[in-house]
Amino acid sequence: MKINLELLKELERSINTFHPEKGRIPIKILGFGEISLVFEILKDPEHLAYKRIPIFDNEDQVKRHIWAYNAYCKILNQEVGLSLPAYDVTWFKDDNGTIQFYCVQEKIEAKSVGNKVIHEISDDEIYIFVTLILREMKKVWSYSHNNPKIDLGLDGQISNFAIINFDVQNPKVDFNTKLYYFDTSTPMVRINGAEAMEAVLFLKSAPSFLRWLLKALFLEETVGRYYEWRKVAIDLIANFYKEQKPELIPNLIKLVNNFFAEEASEFNIVPITIDEVKKYYKSDKNMWVIFQSFRRFDRYLKTKIFKKKYEFYLPDKIKR
Ligand SMILES: Nc1ncnc2c1ncn2[C@@H]1O[C@H](COP(=O)(O)OP(=O)(O)O)[C@@H](O)[C@H]1O
Ligand SMILES: [Mg+2]
């Protein structure tokens, strides 16, 4: 993979996390998450997606993270059998000595990403799509089940799956459709019970005045939930509230419960109820709304009061 390091260094010189597209190097935002900013460099012939993750304080941290990332991707791809877009990582110290870390991936078609796809296909095709996602998940949890030393987690949001060879002009999903899983930058793998990545990095995007509190109260819960298939499935279903398709949720719950009872009966997963999904969605939504407002306050303190750089991109209000 041809990564232009000089271009990234130049980009870091002028990036403005308030308005990332207004720096000297022209970029286009492809997406963003709670801590990451994903973009392409315009006119880049390589068709790459850069995911900027500004959470590292020192070299040991970043090296360990790269090790965990490579281990996670390799297991998912070569042993579990998930399809991942071609991937790489790169990092350097910028002019201020700050570590800048990027996950780099083959750029995938924006319209083929799950949260876009579900607005282009029929409800019946959505149910097939969700079944295909459950089959990918089954591979992951079967692997963990058969390998007592290794435990894998997955972020099962619909926006983390994309359709391979998606025909934008004629969007279709059937049981032969193949999926990419691409949200691999948070390596969720435990080897002999120990988290491969440094778990506190999960909280790195939290304002420093909250981090100790979040760590004490929620770290185990936040990290742990990605390792439990049932919780990951609840998260996937609850996504349909955020994606403005709540009317599908009762059928999706039935579908997931049938899948657990039939295709994954060996996992003995207790059926999911609508109340659980509602409750989960409400608490998750509240948590993010509160969290985002604390982050805005933190950004205000850092940039306006202390005149420092704020490393994260904060999206405008997300419709949830
Ligand atoms: N390789 C890629 N090509 C095109 N778009 C991408 C790529 N990777 C991520 N994105 C976009 O950015 C969004 C966030 O990326 P993701 O890897 O899921 O990060 P997060 O951990 O922040 O959810 C995705 O939902 C997608 O829209
Ligand atoms: Mg994601």
mmCIF file of C-alpha atoms and ligand atoms in Angstrom:
data_model
loop_
_atom_site.group_PDB
_atom_site.id
_atom_site.type_symbol
_atom_site.label_atom_id
_atom_site.label_comp_id
_atom_site.label_asym_id
_atom_site.label_seq_id
_atom_site.Cartn_x
_atom_site.Cartn_y
_atom_site.Cartn_z
ATOM 1 C CA MET A 1 0.000 0.000 0.000
ATOM 2 C CA LYS A 2 1.465 3.326 -1.064
ATOM 3 C CA ILE A 3 1.059 5.750 1.802
ATOM 4 C CA ASN A 4 2.377 9.236 1.225
ATOM 5 C CA LEU A 5 3.927 10.090 4.585
ATOM 6 C CA GLU A 6 5.113 13.531 3.511
ATOM 7 C CA LEU A 7 1.581 14.453 2.546
ATOM 8 C CA LEU A 8 0.284 13.319 5.942
ATOM 9 C CA LYS A 9 2.975 15.313 7.722
ATOM 10 C CA GLU A 10 2.033 18.352 5.711
ATOM 11 C CA LEU A 11 -1.606 17.730 6.512
ATOM 12 C CA GLU A 12 -0.847 17.620 10.227
ATOM 13 C CA ARG A 13 0.826 21.023 9.954
ATOM 14 C CA SER A 14 -2.378 22.674 8.887
ATOM 15 C CA ILE A 15 -5.208 20.463 10.099
ATOM 16 C CA ASN A 16 -7.941 22.262 11.913
ATOM 17 C CA THR A 17 -10.088 19.844 13.819
ATOM 18 C CA PHE A 18 -13.014 22.304 13.795
ATOM 19 C CA HIS A 19 -13.070 22.355 9.997
ATOM 20 C CA PRO A 20 -10.859 19.496 8.791
ATOM 21 C CA GLU A 21 -11.672 20.080 5.135
ATOM 22 C CA LYS A 22 -10.233 23.587 5.231
ATOM 23 C CA GLY A 23 -6.561 22.707 5.757
ATOM 24 C CA ARG A 24 -3.833 23.119 3.148
ATOM 25 C CA ILE A 25 -4.046 19.502 1.981
ATOM 26 C CA PRO A 26 -7.457 19.011 0.410
ATOM 27 C CA ILE A 27 -9.329 16.159 2.021
ATOM 28 C CA LYS A 28 -12.869 14.902 1.960
ATOM 29 C CA ILE A 29 -14.432 13.457 5.087
ATOM 30 C CA LEU A 30 -15.725 9.928 4.528
ATOM 31 C CA GLY A 31 -16.981 9.404 8.036
ATOM 32 C CA PHE A 32 -16.218 9.905 11.661
ATOM 33 C CA GLY A 33 -16.706 8.098 14.888
ATOM 34 C CA GLU A 34 -16.443 9.026 18.505
ATOM 35 C CA ILE A 35 -12.688 9.450 18.294
ATOM 36 C CA SER A 36 -11.736 9.026 14.697
ATOM 37 C CA LEU A 37 -11.892 11.070 11.568
ATOM 38 C CA VAL A 38 -11.946 9.124 8.301
ATOM 39 C CA PHE A 39 -11.060 10.943 5.111
ATOM 40 C CA GLU A 40 -9.616 10.599 1.666
ATOM 41 C CA ILE A 41 -6.960 12.869 0.214
ATOM 42 C CA LEU A 42 -8.440 14.453 -2.873
ATOM 43 C CA LYS A 43 -6.782 13.552 -6.161
ATOM 44 C CA ASP A 44 -4.967 10.655 -4.475
ATOM 45 C CA PRO A 45 -4.585 8.021 -7.179
ATOM 46 C CA GLU A 46 -4.258 5.283 -4.548
ATOM 47 C CA HIS A 47 -7.925 5.305 -3.422
ATOM 48 C CA LEU A 48 -7.168 5.101 0.250
ATOM 49 C CA ALA A 49 -9.192 5.919 3.332
ATOM 50 C CA TYR A 50 -7.216 7.428 6.200
ATOM 51 C CA LYS A 51 -8.515 7.002 9.713
ATOM 52 C CA ARG A 52 -6.857 9.471 12.053
ATOM 53 C CA ILE A 53 -6.732 8.321 15.659
ATOM 54 C CA PRO A 54 -5.125 10.903 17.932
ATOM 55 C CA ILE A 55 -4.860 9.002 21.204
ATOM 56 C CA PHE A 56 -1.234 8.078 21.746
ATOM 57 C CA ASP A 57 1.111 9.617 24.306
ATOM 58 C CA ASN A 58 4.274 7.635 23.668
ATOM 59 C CA GLU A 59 5.989 5.196 21.326
ATOM 60 C CA ASP A 60 5.458 2.133 23.488
ATOM 61 C CA GLN A 61 1.741 2.739 23.405
ATOM 62 C CA VAL A 62 1.582 3.112 19.654
ATOM 63 C CA LYS A 63 3.792 0.075 19.051
ATOM 64 C CA ARG A 64 1.687 -2.095 21.281
ATOM 65 C CA HIS A 65 -1.409 -0.854 19.532
ATOM 66 C CA ILE A 66 -0.012 -1.735 16.121
ATOM 67 C CA TRP A 67 0.837 -5.195 17.359
ATOM 68 C CA ALA A 68 -2.702 -5.659 18.694
ATOM 69 C CA TYR A 69 -4.205 -4.239 15.508
ATOM 70 C CA ASN A 70 -2.237 -6.578 13.258
ATOM 71 C CA ALA A 71 -3.009 -9.565 15.451
ATOM 72 C CA TYR A 72 -6.723 -8.740 15.432
ATOM 73 C CA CYS A 73 -6.940 -8.185 11.671
ATOM 74 C CA LYS A 74 -4.953 -11.305 10.938
ATOM 75 C CA ILE A 75 -7.140 -13.512 13.108
ATOM 76 C CA LEU A 76 -10.361 -12.005 11.750
ATOM 77 C CA ASN A 77 -9.221 -12.353 8.189
ATOM 78 C CA GLN A 78 -7.124 -15.498 8.019
ATOM 79 C CA GLU A 79 -8.568 -17.611 10.799
ATOM 80 C CA VAL A 80 -12.144 -16.465 11.233
ATOM 81 C CA GLY A 81 -12.648 -15.855 7.532
ATOM 82 C CA LEU A 82 -14.095 -12.329 7.514
ATOM 83 C CA SER A 83 -13.363 -10.211 4.448
ATOM 84 C CA LEU A 84 -11.500 -7.022 5.348
ATOM 85 C CA PRO A 85 -10.532 -4.273 2.918
ATOM 86 C CA ALA A 86 -6.750 -4.141 2.329
ATOM 87 C CA TYR A 87 -5.229 -2.430 5.364
ATOM 88 C CA ASP A 88 -2.073 -0.921 6.794
ATOM 89 C CA VAL A 89 -1.052 1.519 9.523
ATOM 90 C CA THR A 90 1.365 4.383 9.706
ATOM 91 C CA TRP A 91 2.518 6.798 12.356
ATOM 92 C CA PHE A 92 5.035 9.566 12.900
ATOM 93 C CA LYS A 93 5.854 12.395 15.256
ATOM 94 C CA ASP A 94 4.622 15.724 13.990
ATOM 95 C CA ASP A 95 6.547 19.004 14.266
ATOM 96 C CA ASN A 96 5.434 19.337 17.890
ATOM 97 C CA GLY A 97 6.583 15.823 18.760
ATOM 98 C CA THR A 98 3.007 14.577 19.036
ATOM 99 C CA ILE A 99 2.367 11.062 17.795
ATOM 100 C CA GLN A 100 0.047 10.970 14.807
ATOM 101 C CA PHE A 101 -1.371 7.559 14.051
ATOM 102 C CA TYR A 102 -3.368 6.477 11.036
ATOM 103 C CA CYS A 103 -5.114 3.300 10.026
ATOM 104 C CA VAL A 104 -5.128 3.222 6.261
ATOM 105 C CA GLN A 105 -7.560 1.137 4.251
ATOM 106 C CA GLU A 106 -8.518 0.592 0.706
ATOM 107 C CA LYS A 107 -11.308 3.089 0.157
ATOM 108 C CA ILE A 108 -14.701 1.485 -0.158
ATOM 109 C CA GLU A 109 -17.672 2.887 -2.009
ATOM 110 C CA ALA A 110 -19.606 5.136 0.395
ATOM 111 C CA LYS A 111 -22.956 3.882 -0.881
ATOM 112 C CA SER A 112 -22.008 0.279 -0.101
ATOM 113 C CA VAL A 113 -21.729 0.952 3.647
ATOM 114 C CA GLY A 114 -24.518 -0.661 5.683
ATOM 115 C CA ASN A 115 -26.176 2.447 7.076
ATOM 116 C CA LYS A 116 -26.493 3.823 3.530
ATOM 117 C CA VAL A 117 -27.484 0.520 1.931
ATOM 118 C CA ILE A 118 -30.527 -0.002 4.161
ATOM 119 C CA HIS A 119 -32.102 3.140 2.714
ATOM 120 C CA GLU A 120 -31.777 1.830 -0.847
ATOM 121 C CA ILE A 121 -33.116 -1.719 -0.557
ATOM 122 C CA SER A 122 -36.455 -3.321 0.318
ATOM 123 C CA ASP A 123 -37.365 -4.430 3.838
ATOM 124 C CA ASP A 124 -37.026 -8.062 2.788
ATOM 125 C CA GLU A 125 -33.522 -7.349 1.569
ATOM 126 C CA ILE A 126 -32.735 -5.617 4.876
ATOM 127 C CA TYR A 127 -33.699 -8.824 6.674
ATOM 128 C CA ILE A 128 -31.367 -10.784 4.407
ATOM 129 C CA PHE A 129 -28.602 -8.244 5.035
ATOM 130 C CA VAL A 130 -29.025 -8.616 8.808
ATOM 131 C CA THR A 131 -28.974 -12.415 8.456
ATOM 132 C CA LEU A 132 -25.699 -12.152 6.539
ATOM 133 C CA ILE A 133 -24.272 -9.960 9.307
ATOM 134 C CA LEU A 134 -25.348 -12.540 11.899
ATOM 135 C CA ARG A 135 -23.543 -15.229 9.875
ATOM 136 C CA GLU A 136 -20.350 -13.158 9.932
ATOM 137 C CA MET A 137 -20.788 -12.751 13.671
ATOM 138 C CA LYS A 138 -21.298 -16.472 14.081
ATOM 139 C CA LYS A 139 -17.878 -17.087 12.532
ATOM 140 C CA VAL A 140 -16.351 -14.764 15.117
ATOM 141 C CA TRP A 141 -18.030 -16.281 18.148
ATOM 142 C CA SER A 142 -17.470 -19.828 16.917
ATOM 143 C CA TYR A 143 -13.775 -19.072 16.646
ATOM 144 C CA SER A 144 -13.644 -17.768 20.214
ATOM 145 C CA HIS A 145 -15.666 -20.756 21.356
ATOM 146 C CA ASN A 146 -13.249 -23.214 19.715
ATOM 147 C CA ASN A 147 -10.096 -21.400 20.846
ATOM 148 C CA PRO A 148 -10.190 -21.120 24.623
ATOM 149 C CA LYS A 149 -7.057 -18.929 24.676
ATOM 150 C CA ILE A 150 -8.455 -16.315 22.344
ATOM 151 C CA ASP A 151 -11.520 -14.169 22.792
ATOM 152 C CA LEU A 152 -12.678 -11.881 20.012
ATOM 153 C CA GLY A 153 -14.940 -8.871 20.122
ATOM 154 C CA LEU A 154 -16.705 -7.100 17.298
ATOM 155 C CA ASP A 155 -18.440 -3.775 16.890
ATOM 156 C CA GLY A 156 -21.587 -4.950 15.162
ATOM 157 C CA GLN A 157 -23.019 -1.591 14.137
ATOM 158 C CA ILE A 158 -24.589 -1.650 10.695
ATOM 159 C CA SER A 159 -22.208 1.149 9.642
ATOM 160 C CA ASN A 160 -19.242 -1.215 10.091
ATOM 161 C CA PHE A 161 -20.265 -3.601 7.323
ATOM 162 C CA ALA A 162 -20.171 -2.911 3.605
ATOM 163 C CA ILE A 163 -21.287 -4.838 0.558
ATOM 164 C CA ILE A 164 -18.566 -6.159 -1.711
ATOM 165 C CA ASN A 165 -19.035 -5.304 -5.402
ATOM 166 C CA PHE A 166 -22.118 -3.262 -4.651
ATOM 167 C CA ASP A 167 -23.910 -2.086 -7.772
ATOM 168 C CA VAL A 168 -24.809 1.509 -6.955
ATOM 169 C CA GLN A 169 -27.112 1.788 -9.974
ATOM 170 C CA ASN A 170 -29.000 -1.333 -9.085
ATOM 171 C CA PRO A 171 -28.772 -1.858 -5.324
ATOM 172 C CA LYS A 172 -29.613 -5.433 -4.375
ATOM 173 C CA VAL A 173 -28.928 -7.857 -1.560
ATOM 174 C CA ASP A 174 -29.480 -11.599 -1.683
ATOM 175 C CA PHE A 175 -28.138 -14.631 0.154
ATOM 176 C CA ASN A 176 -25.080 -14.728 -2.103
ATOM 177 C CA THR A 177 -24.065 -11.160 -1.245
ATOM 178 C CA LYS A 178 -20.640 -10.906 0.401
ATOM 179 C CA LEU A 179 -19.761 -8.445 3.145
ATOM 180 C CA TYR A 180 -16.740 -6.519 4.289
ATOM 181 C CA TYR A 181 -16.199 -5.843 7.969
ATOM 182 C CA PHE A 182 -14.004 -2.770 8.187
ATOM 183 C CA ASP A 183 -14.111 -1.188 11.650
ATOM 184 C CA THR A 184 -10.971 -2.899 12.883
ATOM 185 C CA SER A 185 -9.056 0.043 14.321
ATOM 186 C CA THR A 186 -10.034 -0.839 17.881
ATOM 187 C CA PRO A 187 -8.514 -4.287 18.149
ATOM 188 C CA MET A 188 -10.809 -6.294 20.347
ATOM 189 C CA VAL A 189 -8.927 -9.442 21.127
ATOM 190 C CA ARG A 190 -8.044 -11.001 24.445
ATOM 191 C CA ILE A 191 -5.206 -13.454 24.531
ATOM 192 C CA ASN A 192 -5.221 -15.696 27.592
ATOM 193 C CA GLY A 193 -7.731 -13.302 29.120
ATOM 194 C CA ALA A 194 -5.565 -10.209 28.684
ATOM 195 C CA GLU A 195 -6.714 -7.352 26.473
ATOM 196 C CA ALA A 196 -4.246 -7.031 23.579
ATOM 197 C CA MET A 197 -4.720 -3.300 23.365
ATOM 198 C CA GLU A 198 -4.308 -1.013 26.307
ATOM 199 C CA ALA A 199 -7.878 -0.803 27.571
ATOM 200 C CA VAL A 200 -7.684 2.780 28.843
ATOM 201 C CA LEU A 201 -7.178 3.912 25.253
ATOM 202 C CA PHE A 202 -10.889 3.271 24.872
ATOM 203 C CA LEU A 203 -11.428 6.343 26.986
ATOM 204 C CA LYS A 204 -8.884 8.553 25.338
ATOM 205 C CA SER A 205 -11.469 10.712 23.642
ATOM 206 C CA ALA A 206 -13.112 11.511 26.956
ATOM 207 C CA PRO A 207 -12.350 14.887 28.506
ATOM 208 C CA SER A 208 -9.514 14.466 30.985
ATOM 209 C CA PHE A 209 -11.680 15.693 33.838
ATOM 210 C CA LEU A 210 -14.050 12.781 33.239
ATOM 211 C CA ARG A 211 -11.654 10.026 32.361
ATOM 212 C CA TRP A 212 -10.947 8.767 35.863
ATOM 213 C CA LEU A 213 -14.655 8.670 36.579
ATOM 214 C CA LEU A 214 -15.519 6.822 33.380
ATOM 215 C CA LYS A 215 -12.688 4.417 33.985
ATOM 216 C CA ALA A 216 -13.908 3.645 37.465
ATOM 217 C CA LEU A 217 -17.540 3.325 36.466
ATOM 218 C CA PHE A 218 -17.730 2.075 32.906
ATOM 219 C CA LEU A 219 -14.470 0.758 31.484
ATOM 220 C CA GLU A 220 -15.205 -2.888 32.086
ATOM 221 C CA GLU A 221 -18.767 -2.502 30.848
ATOM 222 C CA THR A 222 -17.794 -0.508 27.752
ATOM 223 C CA VAL A 223 -15.056 -2.855 26.672
ATOM 224 C CA GLY A 224 -16.775 -6.042 27.730
ATOM 225 C CA ARG A 225 -19.946 -5.518 25.780
ATOM 226 C CA TYR A 226 -18.172 -5.999 22.446
ATOM 227 C CA TYR A 227 -17.195 -9.515 23.460
ATOM 228 C CA GLU A 228 -20.744 -10.708 24.078
ATOM 229 C CA TRP A 229 -22.634 -11.727 21.007
ATOM 230 C CA ARG A 230 -26.022 -11.080 22.594
ATOM 231 C CA LYS A 231 -25.095 -7.484 23.464
ATOM 232 C CA VAL A 232 -23.532 -6.905 20.072
ATOM 233 C CA ALA A 233 -26.781 -8.134 18.488
ATOM 234 C CA ILE A 234 -28.857 -5.777 20.665
ATOM 235 C CA ASP A 235 -26.629 -2.937 19.518
ATOM 236 C CA LEU A 236 -27.171 -3.927 15.883
ATOM 237 C CA ILE A 237 -30.961 -3.980 16.303
ATOM 238 C CA ALA A 238 -30.988 -0.676 18.213
ATOM 239 C CA ASN A 239 -29.151 0.896 15.261
ATOM 240 C CA PHE A 240 -32.447 0.906 13.415
ATOM 241 C CA TYR A 241 -33.780 3.560 15.788
ATOM 242 C CA LYS A 242 -30.855 5.776 14.961
ATOM 243 C CA GLU A 243 -31.260 5.022 11.252
ATOM 244 C CA GLN A 244 -34.917 6.130 11.436
ATOM 245 C CA LYS A 245 -36.355 2.703 10.728
ATOM 246 C CA PRO A 246 -37.914 1.801 14.093
ATOM 247 C CA GLU A 247 -40.849 0.057 12.401
ATOM 248 C CA LEU A 248 -38.508 -2.820 11.458
ATOM 249 C CA ILE A 249 -37.373 -3.484 14.999
ATOM 250 C CA PRO A 250 -40.037 -6.023 16.082
ATOM 251 C CA ASN A 251 -39.309 -8.147 12.997
ATOM 252 C CA LEU A 252 -35.575 -7.791 13.476
ATOM 253 C CA ILE A 253 -35.860 -9.039 17.043
ATOM 254 C CA LYS A 254 -37.773 -12.083 15.794
ATOM 255 C CA LEU A 255 -35.198 -12.648 13.103
ATOM 256 C CA VAL A 256 -32.261 -12.464 15.509
ATOM 257 C CA ASN A 257 -33.981 -14.711 18.049
ATOM 258 C CA ASN A 258 -34.775 -17.265 15.336
ATOM 259 C CA PHE A 259 -31.191 -17.147 14.193
ATOM 260 C CA PHE A 260 -29.969 -17.747 17.743
ATOM 261 C CA ALA A 261 -32.440 -20.643 18.167
ATOM 262 C CA GLU A 262 -31.733 -22.286 14.823
ATOM 263 C CA GLU A 263 -28.402 -21.402 13.226
ATOM 264 C CA ALA A 264 -26.620 -20.732 16.520
ATOM 265 C CA SER A 265 -28.416 -22.994 18.962
ATOM 266 C CA GLU A 266 -25.132 -24.285 20.394
ATOM 267 C CA PHE A 267 -24.542 -20.845 21.960
ATOM 268 C CA ASN A 268 -27.690 -21.067 24.112
ATOM 269 C CA ILE A 269 -28.408 -17.364 23.845
ATOM 270 C CA VAL A 270 -31.413 -16.100 25.782
ATOM 271 C CA PRO A 271 -33.942 -14.435 23.432
ATOM 272 C CA ILE A 272 -33.805 -10.662 23.154
ATOM 273 C CA THR A 273 -36.892 -8.657 24.154
ATOM 274 C CA ILE A 274 -38.180 -5.369 22.767
ATOM 275 C CA ASP A 275 -37.991 -3.747 26.210
ATOM 276 C CA GLU A 276 -34.301 -4.524 26.413
ATOM 277 C CA VAL A 277 -33.654 -3.004 23.010
ATOM 278 C CA LYS A 278 -35.630 0.130 23.916
ATOM 279 C CA LYS A 279 -33.904 0.483 27.243
ATOM 280 C CA TYR A 280 -30.511 -0.060 25.701
ATOM 281 C CA TYR A 281 -31.158 2.511 23.001
ATOM 282 C CA LYS A 282 -32.358 5.116 25.481
ATOM 283 C CA SER A 283 -29.418 4.741 27.827
ATOM 284 C CA ASP A 284 -26.902 4.581 24.984
ATOM 285 C CA LYS A 285 -28.382 7.683 23.403
ATOM 286 C CA ASN A 286 -28.389 9.599 26.683
ATOM 287 C CA MET A 287 -24.849 8.565 27.378
ATOM 288 C CA TRP A 288 -23.602 9.866 24.029
ATOM 289 C CA VAL A 289 -25.547 13.090 24.223
ATOM 290 C CA ILE A 290 -24.115 13.827 27.661
ATOM 291 C CA PHE A 291 -20.685 12.692 26.580
ATOM 292 C CA GLN A 292 -20.727 14.916 23.485
ATOM 293 C CA SER A 293 -21.691 17.966 25.498
ATOM 294 C CA PHE A 294 -18.863 17.338 27.954
ATOM 295 C CA ARG A 295 -16.515 17.032 25.001
ATOM 296 C CA ARG A 296 -17.709 20.338 23.579
ATOM 297 C CA PHE A 297 -17.037 21.933 26.941
ATOM 298 C CA ASP A 298 -13.598 20.299 27.044
ATOM 299 C CA ARG A 299 -12.846 21.614 23.560
ATOM 300 C CA TYR A 300 -13.935 25.077 24.642
ATOM 301 C CA LEU A 301 -11.631 24.952 27.664
ATOM 302 C CA LYS A 302 -8.671 23.682 25.683
ATOM 303 C CA THR A 303 -8.952 25.951 22.670
ATOM 304 C CA LYS A 304 -10.488 29.151 24.000
ATOM 305 C CA ILE A 305 -9.222 29.285 27.571
ATOM 306 C CA PHE A 306 -5.917 27.421 27.443
ATOM 307 C CA LYS A 307 -5.202 28.161 23.760
ATOM 308 C CA LYS A 308 -4.190 24.595 23.080
ATOM 309 C CA LYS A 309 -4.961 22.315 20.183
ATOM 310 C CA TYR A 310 -8.032 20.107 20.473
ATOM 311 C CA GLU A 311 -7.205 16.804 18.829
ATOM 312 C CA PHE A 312 -10.640 15.471 18.039
ATOM 313 C CA TYR A 313 -13.167 16.285 15.418
ATOM 314 C CA LEU A 314 -16.580 16.814 16.971
ATOM 315 C CA PRO A 315 -19.429 16.359 14.552
ATOM 316 C CA ASP A 316 -22.424 18.639 14.618
ATOM 317 C CA LYS A 317 -25.390 17.256 16.461
ATOM 318 C CA ILE A 318 -25.953 13.681 15.285
ATOM 319 C CA LYS A 319 -29.560 12.717 14.721
ATOM 320 C CA ARG A 320 -30.274 9.736 16.946
HETATM 321 N N1 LIG B 1 -12.111 2.143 4.108
HETATM 322 C C1 LIG B 1 -13.125 3.034 4.095
HETATM 323 N N2 LIG B 1 -13.586 3.514 2.919
HETATM 324 C C2 LIG B 1 -14.611 4.396 2.877
HETATM 325 N N3 LIG B 1 -15.243 4.864 3.975
HETATM 326 C C3 LIG B 1 -14.819 4.421 5.187
HETATM 327 C C4 LIG B 1 -13.733 3.495 5.306
HETATM 328 N N4 LIG B 1 -13.536 3.248 6.614
HETATM 329 C C5 LIG B 1 -14.446 3.984 7.267
HETATM 330 N N5 LIG B 1 -15.239 4.700 6.434
HETATM 331 C C6 LIG B 1 -16.364 5.592 6.786
HETATM 332 O O1 LIG B 1 -16.140 6.162 8.068
HETATM 333 C C7 LIG B 1 -17.122 5.698 9.021
HETATM 334 C C8 LIG B 1 -16.446 5.460 10.365
HETATM 335 O O2 LIG B 1 -15.436 4.494 10.210
HETATM 336 P P1 LIG B 1 -15.242 3.277 11.203
HETATM 337 O O3 LIG B 1 -14.056 2.496 10.762
HETATM 338 O O4 LIG B 1 -16.520 2.536 11.345
HETATM 339 O O5 LIG B 1 -14.859 4.044 12.528
HETATM 340 P P2 LIG B 1 -15.527 4.237 13.965
HETATM 341 O O6 LIG B 1 -14.752 3.348 14.861
HETATM 342 O O7 LIG B 1 -15.287 5.649 14.234
HETATM 343 O O8 LIG B 1 -16.972 3.826 13.858
HETATM 344 C C9 LIG B 1 -17.700 4.446 8.392
HETATM 345 O O9 LIG B 1 -19.003 4.161 8.816
HETATM 346 C C10 LIG B 1 -17.636 4.784 6.902
HETATM 347 O O10 LIG B 1 -18.737 5.584 6.527
HETATM 348 MG MG MG B 2 -17.806 2.270 12.932
#
